[in-house]
Backbone as JSON, one array per atom type, in Angstrom:
{
  "sequence": "MMTPKELLDIMLGYLGFVVQIEETRNEGGNLTLQIYTEESRRLIGRDGATLDAIQFLLNRLLQAKDQNAEKVIVDCEHY",
  "N": [[0.84, -1.21, 0.01], [0.51, 2.22, -0.82], [2.06, 5.07, 0.69], [0.72, 8.24, 1.87], [2.45, 10.28, 1.13], [3.88, 9.16, -1.02], [1.82, 8.7, -2.86], [0.97, 11.36, -3.34], [3.25, 12.41, -4.53], [3.36, 10.89, -6.89], [0.89, 11.74, -8.05], [1.39, 14.5, -8.51], [3.62, 14.26, -10.2], [2.39, 13.26, -12.5], [1.02, 15.5, -13.24], [3.05, 17.06, -14.08], [4.77, 18.37, -12.37], [7.81, 19.0, -10.65], [8.85, 18.08, -7.62], [9.68, 18.37, -4.09], [8.82, 16.71, -1.21], [7.93, 17.11, 2.13], [7.26, 15.44, 5.03], [5.34, 15.97, 7.9], [3.95, 16.33, 11.2], [1.38, 18.25, 12.53], [0.5, 20.45, 15.36], [-1.86, 19.4, 16.25], [-1.58, 16.71, 15.66], [-2.12, 15.99, 13.07], [-1.36, 14.71, 9.87], [0.85, 16.41, 7.74], [1.68, 17.31, 4.5], [4.19, 18.97, 3.1], [4.88, 20.75, 0.29], [7.57, 21.5, -1.85], [8.53, 23.4, -4.57], [9.63, 24.84, -7.67], [7.63, 25.85, -9.05], [5.55, 27.0, -7.51], [3.53, 28.94, -7.62], [1.93, 28.13, -9.74], [1.13, 25.67, -8.79], [-0.23, 26.29, -6.39], [-2.36, 27.96, -7.32], [-5.12, 30.17, -8.19], [-6.14, 31.93, -5.4], [-5.56, 29.66, -3.91], [-6.99, 27.53, -4.95], [-6.19, 25.39, -6.67], [-4.4, 23.95, -5.08], [-6.12, 23.25, -2.94], [-7.83, 21.54, -4.39], [-6.11, 19.47, -5.06], [-5.48, 18.49, -2.54], [-8.05, 17.61, -1.79], [-8.52, 15.55, -3.73], [-6.39, 13.81, -3.1], [-7.09, 12.96, -0.48], [-9.55, 11.73, -1.01], [-8.75, 9.62, -2.62], [-7.15, 8.18, -0.79], [-9.1, 7.54, 1.15], [-10.75, 5.92, -0.32], [-9.43, 3.56, -0.41], [-9.18, 3.03, 2.25], [-11.53, 3.48, 4.55], [-11.21, 4.56, 7.03], [-8.98, 6.16, 6.9], [-6.68, 8.64, 7.87], [-7.15, 12.24, 7.67], [-5.28, 14.16, 5.38], [-3.25, 16.96, 5.3], [-2.38, 19.17, 2.78], [0.16, 21.29, 1.81], [1.86, 24.11, 0.33], [4.84, 25.67, 0.12], [4.28, 26.9, 2.62], [1.76, 28.04, 2.38]],
  "CA": [[0.01, 0.02, 0.02], [1.31, 3.42, -0.94], [1.91, 6.09, 1.67], [0.16, 9.46, 1.3], [3.55, 11.05, 0.48], [4.21, 8.53, -2.3], [0.72, 8.94, -3.7], [0.99, 12.72, -3.74], [4.41, 12.51, -5.44], [2.9, 10.36, -8.18], [-0.11, 12.61, -8.6], [2.07, 15.73, -8.97], [4.39, 13.96, -11.3], [1.54, 13.14, -13.65], [0.67, 16.86, -13.59], [4.23, 17.76, -14.64], [5.54, 19.08, -11.37], [9.01, 18.44, -10.02], [8.65, 18.52, -6.25], [10.17, 17.73, -2.91], [7.77, 16.64, -0.21], [8.31, 16.94, 3.48], [6.14, 14.91, 5.84], [5.39, 16.35, 9.29], [2.68, 16.29, 11.94], [1.13, 19.55, 13.18], [0.29, 20.39, 16.8], [-3.02, 18.52, 16.47], [-1.26, 15.4, 15.29], [-2.52, 15.7, 11.7], [-0.28, 14.56, 8.88], [0.93, 17.5, 6.78], [2.65, 17.12, 3.44], [4.67, 20.27, 2.66], [5.49, 20.62, -1.05], [8.49, 22.55, -2.3], [8.7, 23.36, -5.98], [9.91, 26.12, -8.3], [6.35, 26.26, -9.71], [4.61, 27.07, -6.42], [2.4, 29.79, -7.97], [1.06, 27.31, -10.53], [0.58, 24.57, -7.91], [-1.22, 26.85, -5.45], [-3.49, 28.41, -8.03], [-5.75, 31.41, -7.68], [-6.76, 31.83, -4.06], [-5.34, 28.33, -3.33], [-7.94, 26.6, -5.51], [-5.52, 24.18, -7.17], [-3.84, 23.25, -3.94], [-7.33, 22.66, -2.32], [-8.33, 20.42, -5.2], [-5.14, 18.36, -4.92], [-5.7, 17.94, -1.18], [-9.31, 16.87, -1.83], [-8.33, 14.29, -4.47], [-5.52, 12.89, -2.33], [-7.84, 12.39, 0.63], [-10.58, 10.85, -1.57], [-8.04, 8.39, -3.0], [-6.78, 7.49, 0.43], [-10.34, 7.04, 1.82], [-11.25, 4.89, -1.16], [-8.7, 2.3, -0.05], [-9.37, 2.75, 3.68], [-12.48, 4.48, 4.99], [-10.71, 5.14, 8.3], [-7.72, 6.87, 6.64], [-6.65, 10.0, 8.45], [-7.14, 13.34, 6.7], [-3.98, 14.67, 5.2], [-3.22, 18.36, 4.93], [-1.4, 19.43, 1.73], [0.58, 22.69, 1.84], [2.93, 24.42, -0.57], [5.55, 26.9, 0.5], [3.58, 27.39, 3.84], [0.64, 28.9, 1.92]],
  "C": [[0.88, 1.27, -0.05], [1.05, 4.4, 0.23], [1.31, 7.34, 1.08], [1.21, 10.29, 0.58], [3.85, 10.47, -0.89], [3.1, 8.8, -3.32], [0.7, 10.39, -4.21], [2.12, 12.95, -4.75], [4.01, 12.02, -6.84], [1.91, 11.25, -8.87], [0.51, 13.87, -9.26], [2.97, 15.47, -10.15], [3.61, 13.85, -12.6], [1.12, 14.56, -14.13], [1.87, 17.68, -14.07], [4.99, 18.59, -13.62], [6.67, 18.31, -10.88], [9.0, 19.0, -8.62], [9.57, 17.79, -5.29], [9.08, 17.79, -1.91], [8.27, 16.3, 1.13], [7.09, 16.45, 4.3], [6.33, 15.26, 7.28], [4.07, 16.14, 9.94], [2.56, 17.67, 12.66], [0.83, 19.38, 14.59], [-0.89, 19.47, 17.13], [-2.76, 17.05, 16.15], [-1.65, 14.97, 13.88], [-1.3, 15.63, 10.8], [-0.35, 15.72, 7.89], [1.99, 17.16, 5.75], [2.97, 18.51, 2.86], [5.38, 20.09, 1.34], [6.37, 21.82, -1.31], [8.74, 22.32, -3.79], [8.98, 24.81, -6.53], [8.65, 26.69, -8.94], [5.24, 26.46, -8.7], [3.38, 27.89, -6.78], [1.4, 28.96, -8.82], [0.41, 26.18, -9.7], [-0.44, 25.15, -6.94], [-2.5, 27.31, -6.18], [-4.07, 29.63, -7.48], [-6.45, 31.13, -6.39], [-6.61, 30.37, -3.48], [-6.23, 27.27, -3.9], [-7.32, 25.28, -5.97], [-5.01, 23.32, -6.04], [-4.99, 22.54, -3.14], [-7.82, 21.41, -3.07], [-7.39, 19.18, -5.09], [-5.31, 17.72, -3.55], [-6.98, 17.11, -1.19], [-9.13, 15.54, -2.56], [-7.49, 13.33, -3.75], [-6.31, 12.22, -1.25], [-8.93, 11.43, 0.14], [-9.94, 9.49, -1.99], [-7.63, 7.54, -1.79], [-8.02, 6.83, 1.13], [-10.99, 5.92, 0.97], [-10.66, 3.53, -0.82], [-8.98, 1.94, 1.44], [-10.32, 3.86, 4.19], [-12.06, 5.17, 6.24], [-9.43, 5.89, 8.1], [-7.77, 8.22, 7.28], [-6.61, 11.01, 7.31], [-5.74, 13.91, 6.63], [-4.09, 16.14, 4.7], [-2.09, 18.53, 3.92], [-1.1, 20.93, 1.73], [1.72, 22.86, 0.84], [3.52, 25.76, -0.16], [4.9, 27.61, 1.69], [2.49, 28.33, 3.46], [-0.46, 28.85, 2.95]]
}
């Protein structure tokens, strides 16, 4: 089974992004995937819409495999 980090890396690769992903846990214990890329403006999108869509899709894919999967927060350049 793929980890959330691996799945996100594959998703972004299909979209043509070259990224580095850092996996951390925030104060609440939630998994956060921090994305670093030279194309952060394109990845974030207008008002964060693209980043929100990527987070939504990632969580849907994870929950499709495991209904009890924890919610993952996707961030780019600390947006």
